């Protein structure tokens, strides 16, 4: 019996090591194809930081194809996209308290739903390929119109830019699609 337990423990240990190494290898390979990036904006002591991964178009149909219309998308690749603000924000007149969140979207042909969620997610999708998003943790749901662009963006990009009528514009660009969400600092 002791010999069996010894071999069982050895085999179990080897399997655990293989699983950990395999997961790290998989994570490394996915980051190669969709590298990590950060979008930041700061003004007057206020800041927003978005960490996300940037998949490539690679001659694929993106919206309505790879990213289906009407379904929650992790807004990038790999891990869930994080959204961190050190100040309270106003989005469509709704207050978002300072803190760390995840950013999700529901792309549509005419408009996108943009979701800021307080849940913590290790990876952006389940093993079934569905977004890990849980609606019970949604803090802000906003909408933004889709703008078709002449320029084609090969790689998914998030920018935070100074706005004209608002303090900040959160821009998401990929393929020939641009979506911009206005954000204001709460005074």
PDB file of C-alpha atoms in Angstrom:
ATOM      1  CA  UNK A   1       0.000   0.000   0.000  1.00  0.00           C
ATOM      2  CA  UNK A   2       2.873   2.423   0.806  1.00  0.00           C
ATOM      3  CA  UNK A   3       4.455   1.701  -2.564  1.00  0.00           C
ATOM      4  CA  UNK A   4       1.160   2.499  -4.340  1.00  0.00           C
ATOM      5  CA  UNK A   5       0.751   5.788  -2.442  1.00  0.00           C
ATOM      6  CA  UNK A   6       4.341   6.749  -3.223  1.00  0.00           C
ATOM      7  CA  UNK A   7       3.840   6.161  -6.973  1.00  0.00           C
ATOM      8  CA  UNK A   8       0.450   7.862  -6.894  1.00  0.00           C
ATOM      9  CA  UNK A   9       2.012  10.956  -5.287  1.00  0.00           C
ATOM     10  CA  UNK A  10       4.846  10.993  -7.849  1.00  0.00           C
ATOM     11  CA  UNK A  11       2.460  10.664 -10.819  1.00  0.00           C
ATOM     12  CA  UNK A  12       0.152  13.315  -9.377  1.00  0.00           C
ATOM     13  CA  UNK A  13       3.091  15.688  -8.834  1.00  0.00           C
ATOM     14  CA  UNK A  14       4.324  15.187 -12.407  1.00  0.00           C
ATOM     15  CA  UNK A  15       0.818  15.836 -13.789  1.00  0.00           C
ATOM     16  CA  UNK A  16       0.525  19.053 -11.778  1.00  0.00           C
ATOM     17  CA  UNK A  17       3.919  20.279 -13.053  1.00  0.00           C
ATOM     18  CA  UNK A  18       2.921  19.445 -16.652  1.00  0.00           C
ATOM     19  CA  UNK A  19      -0.395  21.297 -16.236  1.00  0.00           C
ATOM     20  CA  UNK A  20       1.273  24.429 -14.803  1.00  0.00           C
ATOM     21  CA  UNK A  21       3.979  24.480 -17.491  1.00  0.00           C
ATOM     22  CA  UNK A  22       1.383  23.821 -20.219  1.00  0.00           C
ATOM     23  CA  UNK A  23      -0.819  26.684 -19.011  1.00  0.00           C
ATOM     24  CA  UNK A  24       2.143  29.089 -18.944  1.00  0.00           C
ATOM     25  CA  UNK A  25       3.152  27.999 -22.462  1.00  0.00           C
ATOM     26  CA  UNK A  26      -0.431  28.499 -23.716  1.00  0.00           C
ATOM     27  CA  UNK A  27      -0.594  31.930 -22.071  1.00  0.00           C
ATOM     28  CA  UNK A  28       2.736  32.934 -23.668  1.00  0.00           C
ATOM     29  CA  UNK A  29       1.580  31.814 -27.124  1.00  0.00           C
ATOM     30  CA  UNK A  30      -1.751  33.648 -26.932  1.00  0.00           C
ATOM     31  CA  UNK A  31       0.025  36.864 -25.864  1.00  0.00           C
ATOM     32  CA  UNK A  32       2.307  36.564 -28.905  1.00  0.00           C
ATOM     33  CA  UNK A  33      -0.725  36.703 -31.214  1.00  0.00           C
ATOM     34  CA  UNK A  34      -2.623  39.328 -29.184  1.00  0.00           C
ATOM     35  CA  UNK A  35      -0.049  41.378 -27.262  1.00  0.00           C
ATOM     36  CA  UNK A  36      -0.909  43.256 -24.083  1.00  0.00           C
ATOM     37  CA  UNK A  37      -1.300  47.043 -24.208  1.00  0.00           C
ATOM     38  CA  UNK A  38      -2.248  49.909 -21.917  1.00  0.00           C
ATOM     39  CA  UNK A  39      -4.295  53.023 -22.674  1.00  0.00           C
ATOM     40  CA  UNK A  40      -3.831  55.859 -20.157  1.00  0.00           C
ATOM     41  CA  UNK A  41      -5.120  59.360 -19.663  1.00  0.00           C
ATOM     42  CA  UNK A  42      -4.298  61.770 -16.842  1.00  0.00           C
ATOM     43  CA  UNK A  43      -5.229  65.401 -16.174  1.00  0.00           C
ATOM     44  CA  UNK A  44      -5.342  67.517 -13.014  1.00  0.00           C
ATOM     45  CA  UNK A  45      -4.661  64.559 -10.699  1.00  0.00           C
ATOM     46  CA  UNK A  46      -7.360  62.392 -12.336  1.00  0.00           C
ATOM     47  CA  UNK A  47      -6.412  59.265 -14.253  1.00  0.00           C
ATOM     48  CA  UNK A  48      -7.874  56.337 -16.170  1.00  0.00           C
ATOM     49  CA  UNK A  49      -5.866  53.238 -17.131  1.00  0.00           C
ATOM     50  CA  UNK A  50      -7.146  50.436 -19.369  1.00  0.00           C
ATOM     51  CA  UNK A  51      -5.161  47.186 -19.720  1.00  0.00           C
ATOM     52  CA  UNK A  52      -6.196  44.954 -22.612  1.00  0.00           C
ATOM     53  CA  UNK A  53      -4.870  42.623 -25.318  1.00  0.00           C
ATOM     54  CA  UNK A  54      -4.792  43.568 -29.009  1.00  0.00           C
ATOM     55  CA  UNK A  55      -5.890  40.873 -31.487  1.00  0.00           C
ATOM     56  CA  UNK A  56      -5.191  41.284 -35.215  1.00  0.00           C
ATOM     57  CA  UNK A  57      -7.751  41.278 -38.035  1.00  0.00           C
ATOM     58  CA  UNK A  58      -5.777  38.806 -40.215  1.00  0.00           C
ATOM     59  CA  UNK A  59      -8.213  39.044 -43.177  1.00  0.00           C
ATOM     60  CA  UNK A  60     -11.113  37.904 -40.985  1.00  0.00           C
ATOM     61  CA  UNK A  61     -14.604  39.359 -40.815  1.00  0.00           C
ATOM     62  CA  UNK A  62     -14.530  40.985 -37.369  1.00  0.00           C
ATOM     63  CA  UNK A  63     -17.881  42.449 -36.273  1.00  0.00           C
ATOM     64  CA  UNK A  64     -20.763  40.157 -37.078  1.00  0.00           C
ATOM     65  CA  UNK A  65     -18.219  37.348 -37.648  1.00  0.00           C
ATOM     66  CA  UNK A  66     -15.361  36.718 -35.211  1.00  0.00           C
ATOM     67  CA  UNK A  67     -17.087  39.066 -32.738  1.00  0.00           C
ATOM     68  CA  UNK A  68     -20.826  38.327 -33.063  1.00  0.00           C
ATOM     69  CA  UNK A  69     -23.390  41.111 -32.882  1.00  0.00           C
ATOM     70  CA  UNK A  70     -25.603  41.123 -29.802  1.00  0.00           C
ATOM     71  CA  UNK A  71     -23.285  39.035 -27.598  1.00  0.00           C
ATOM     72  CA  UNK A  72     -21.060  40.152 -24.723  1.00  0.00           C
ATOM     73  CA  UNK A  73     -17.431  40.490 -25.852  1.00  0.00           C
ATOM     74  CA  UNK A  74     -14.430  40.688 -23.518  1.00  0.00           C
ATOM     75  CA  UNK A  75     -13.301  43.753 -25.517  1.00  0.00           C
ATOM     76  CA  UNK A  76      -9.953  42.470 -26.664  1.00  0.00           C
ATOM     77  CA  UNK A  77      -8.322  39.070 -26.240  1.00  0.00           C
ATOM     78  CA  UNK A  78      -6.951  36.834 -23.483  1.00  0.00           C
ATOM     79  CA  UNK A  79      -7.668  38.180 -19.973  1.00  0.00           C
ATOM     80  CA  UNK A  80     -10.665  40.376 -19.272  1.00  0.00           C
ATOM     81  CA  UNK A  81      -9.957  44.053 -20.046  1.00  0.00           C
ATOM     82  CA  UNK A  82      -9.414  46.104 -16.873  1.00  0.00           C
ATOM     83  CA  UNK A  83     -10.540  49.694 -16.343  1.00  0.00           C
ATOM     84  CA  UNK A  84      -9.023  51.615 -13.400  1.00  0.00           C
ATOM     85  CA  UNK A  85      -9.844  55.177 -12.332  1.00  0.00           C
ATOM     86  CA  UNK A  86      -8.486  57.089  -9.341  1.00  0.00           C
ATOM     87  CA  UNK A  87     -11.397  59.576  -9.466  1.00  0.00           C
ATOM     88  CA  UNK A  88     -15.168  59.329  -9.668  1.00  0.00           C
ATOM     89  CA  UNK A  89     -16.434  59.501 -13.264  1.00  0.00           C
ATOM     90  CA  UNK A  90     -19.692  60.390 -14.952  1.00  0.00           C
ATOM     91  CA  UNK A  91     -20.749  58.265 -17.927  1.00  0.00           C
ATOM     92  CA  UNK A  92     -24.089  59.184 -19.528  1.00  0.00           C
ATOM     93  CA  UNK A  93     -24.966  60.989 -16.280  1.00  0.00           C
ATOM     94  CA  UNK A  94     -24.308  57.870 -14.188  1.00  0.00           C
ATOM     95  CA  UNK A  95     -21.652  58.003 -11.470  1.00  0.00           C
ATOM     96  CA  UNK A  96     -18.797  55.478 -11.543  1.00  0.00           C
ATOM     97  CA  UNK A  97     -16.906  55.528  -8.216  1.00  0.00           C
ATOM     98  CA  UNK A  98     -13.100  55.460  -8.289  1.00  0.00           C
ATOM     99  CA  UNK A  99     -11.837  51.874  -8.397  1.00  0.00           C
ATOM    100  CA  UNK A 100     -10.855  48.891 -10.513  1.00  0.00           C
ATOM    101  CA  UNK A 101     -13.347  47.351 -12.928  1.00  0.00           C
ATOM    102  CA  UNK A 102     -13.565  45.168 -16.035  1.00  0.00           C
ATOM    103  CA  UNK A 103     -14.698  46.519 -19.417  1.00  0.00           C
ATOM    104  CA  UNK A 104     -17.093  44.545 -21.620  1.00  0.00           C
ATOM    105  CA  UNK A 105     -18.999  45.436 -24.768  1.00  0.00           C
ATOM    106  CA  UNK A 106     -21.965  44.164 -26.751  1.00  0.00           C
ATOM    107  CA  UNK A 107     -21.227  45.168 -30.359  1.00  0.00           C
ATOM    108  CA  UNK A 108     -24.119  45.974 -32.676  1.00  0.00           C
ATOM    109  CA  UNK A 109     -24.299  47.202 -36.257  1.00  0.00           C
ATOM    110  CA  UNK A 110     -25.512  50.698 -35.263  1.00  0.00           C
ATOM    111  CA  UNK A 111     -24.458  51.033 -31.607  1.00  0.00           C
ATOM    112  CA  UNK A 112     -22.507  49.257 -28.890  1.00  0.00           C
ATOM    113  CA  UNK A 113     -23.454  48.673 -25.297  1.00  0.00           C
ATOM    114  CA  UNK A 114     -20.455  49.400 -23.093  1.00  0.00           C
ATOM    115  CA  UNK A 115     -20.434  47.706 -19.707  1.00  0.00           C
ATOM    116  CA  UNK A 116     -18.249  48.534 -16.722  1.00  0.00           C
ATOM    117  CA  UNK A 117     -18.383  45.651 -14.277  1.00  0.00           C
ATOM    118  CA  UNK A 118     -17.052  45.199 -10.735  1.00  0.00           C
ATOM    119  CA  UNK A 119     -16.461  41.429 -11.041  1.00  0.00           C
ATOM    120  CA  UNK A 120     -12.966  39.944 -11.074  1.00  0.00           C
ATOM    121  CA  UNK A 121     -12.218  37.495 -13.878  1.00  0.00           C
ATOM    122  CA  UNK A 122      -9.002  35.567 -14.461  1.00  0.00           C
ATOM    123  CA  UNK A 123      -9.614  35.000 -18.147  1.00  0.00           C
ATOM    124  CA  UNK A 124     -11.975  36.729 -20.529  1.00  0.00           C
ATOM    125  CA  UNK A 125     -13.821  33.634 -21.738  1.00  0.00           C
ATOM    126  CA  UNK A 126     -14.961  30.267 -20.416  1.00  0.00           C
ATOM    127  CA  UNK A 127     -13.803  26.931 -21.834  1.00  0.00           C
ATOM    128  CA  UNK A 128     -16.919  27.037 -24.035  1.00  0.00           C
ATOM    129  CA  UNK A 129     -15.710  30.304 -25.601  1.00  0.00           C
ATOM    130  CA  UNK A 130     -18.378  32.509 -23.988  1.00  0.00           C
ATOM    131  CA  UNK A 131     -17.522  35.780 -22.224  1.00  0.00           C
ATOM    132  CA  UNK A 132     -16.908  35.312 -18.482  1.00  0.00           C
ATOM    133  CA  UNK A 133     -18.978  38.448 -17.774  1.00  0.00           C
ATOM    134  CA  UNK A 134     -21.609  38.228 -15.015  1.00  0.00           C
ATOM    135  CA  UNK A 135     -24.383  40.830 -15.353  1.00  0.00           C
ATOM    136  CA  UNK A 136     -25.026  40.925 -11.586  1.00  0.00           C
ATOM    137  CA  UNK A 137     -21.744  42.859 -11.199  1.00  0.00           C
ATOM    138  CA  UNK A 138     -22.552  45.526 -13.837  1.00  0.00           C
ATOM    139  CA  UNK A 139     -22.027  49.043 -12.478  1.00  0.00           C
ATOM    140  CA  UNK A 140     -22.505  51.125 -15.650  1.00  0.00           C
ATOM    141  CA  UNK A 141     -24.277  50.274 -18.896  1.00  0.00           C
ATOM    142  CA  UNK A 142     -23.872  52.905 -21.591  1.00  0.00           C
ATOM    143  CA  UNK A 143     -24.345  53.067 -25.354  1.00  0.00           C
ATOM    144  CA  UNK A 144     -22.237  54.602 -28.084  1.00  0.00           C
ATOM    145  CA  UNK A 145     -22.889  54.868 -31.825  1.00  0.00           C
ATOM    146  CA  UNK A 146     -20.821  52.949 -34.367  1.00  0.00           C
ATOM    147  CA  UNK A 147     -18.825  55.099 -36.775  1.00  0.00           C
ATOM    148  CA  UNK A 148     -17.620  53.489 -40.014  1.00  0.00           C
ATOM    149  CA  UNK A 149     -14.132  54.667 -40.974  1.00  0.00           C
ATOM    150  CA  UNK A 150     -12.245  54.941 -44.247  1.00  0.00           C
ATOM    151  CA  UNK A 151      -9.139  53.716 -42.466  1.00  0.00           C
ATOM    152  CA  UNK A 152      -8.891  50.017 -41.654  1.00  0.00           C
ATOM    153  CA  UNK A 153      -7.394  49.227 -38.252  1.00  0.00           C
ATOM    154  CA  UNK A 154      -5.533  45.910 -38.462  1.00  0.00           C
ATOM    155  CA  UNK A 155      -5.111  45.593 -34.701  1.00  0.00           C
ATOM    156  CA  UNK A 156      -7.750  46.249 -32.035  1.00  0.00           C
ATOM    157  CA  UNK A 157      -6.925  49.552 -30.312  1.00  0.00           C
ATOM    158  CA  UNK A 158      -8.259  51.393 -27.269  1.00  0.00           C
ATOM    159  CA  UNK A 159      -7.369  55.086 -26.846  1.00  0.00           C
ATOM    160  CA  UNK A 160      -8.226  57.623 -24.177  1.00  0.00           C
ATOM    161  CA  UNK A 161      -8.222  61.109 -25.705  1.00  0.00           C
ATOM    162  CA  UNK A 162      -9.055  64.591 -24.475  1.00  0.00           C
ATOM    163  CA  UNK A 163     -12.630  65.288 -25.503  1.00  0.00           C
ATOM    164  CA  UNK A 164     -14.119  68.378 -27.146  1.00  0.00           C
ATOM    165  CA  UNK A 165     -17.380  68.526 -25.217  1.00  0.00           C
ATOM    166  CA  UNK A 166     -16.394  66.045 -22.484  1.00  0.00           C
ATOM    167  CA  UNK A 167     -13.277  65.547 -20.380  1.00  0.00           C
ATOM    168  CA  UNK A 168     -12.221  62.238 -21.986  1.00  0.00           C
ATOM    169  CA  UNK A 169     -13.254  60.079 -24.944  1.00  0.00           C
ATOM    170  CA  UNK A 170     -12.751  56.324 -24.691  1.00  0.00           C
ATOM    171  CA  UNK A 171     -12.180  55.176 -28.292  1.00  0.00           C
ATOM    172  CA  UNK A 172     -12.259  51.561 -29.494  1.00  0.00           C
ATOM    173  CA  UNK A 173     -11.102  50.911 -33.074  1.00  0.00           C
ATOM    174  CA  UNK A 174     -10.841  47.749 -35.141  1.00  0.00           C
ATOM    175  CA  UNK A 175     -11.345  46.907 -38.798  1.00  0.00           C
ATOM    176  CA  UNK A 176     -13.322  49.903 -40.130  1.00  0.00           C
ATOM    177  CA  UNK A 177     -15.222  50.518 -36.905  1.00  0.00           C
ATOM    178  CA  UNK A 178     -14.780  53.284 -34.348  1.00  0.00           C
ATOM    179  CA  UNK A 179     -16.826  53.571 -31.154  1.00  0.00           C
ATOM    180  CA  UNK A 180     -16.299  56.547 -28.805  1.00  0.00           C
ATOM    181  CA  UNK A 181     -17.732  56.890 -25.293  1.00  0.00           C
ATOM    182  CA  UNK A 182     -17.639  60.338 -23.617  1.00  0.00           C
ATOM    183  CA  UNK A 183     -16.493  60.412 -19.979  1.00  0.00           C
ATOM    184  CA  UNK A 184     -16.399  63.280 -17.489  1.00  0.00           C
ATOM    185  CA  UNK A 185     -14.690  63.711 -14.139  1.00  0.00           C
ATOM    186  CA  UNK A 186     -17.078  64.194 -11.206  1.00  0.00           C
ATOM    187  CA  UNK A 187     -16.215  67.466  -9.472  1.00  0.00           C
TER     188      UNK A 187
END
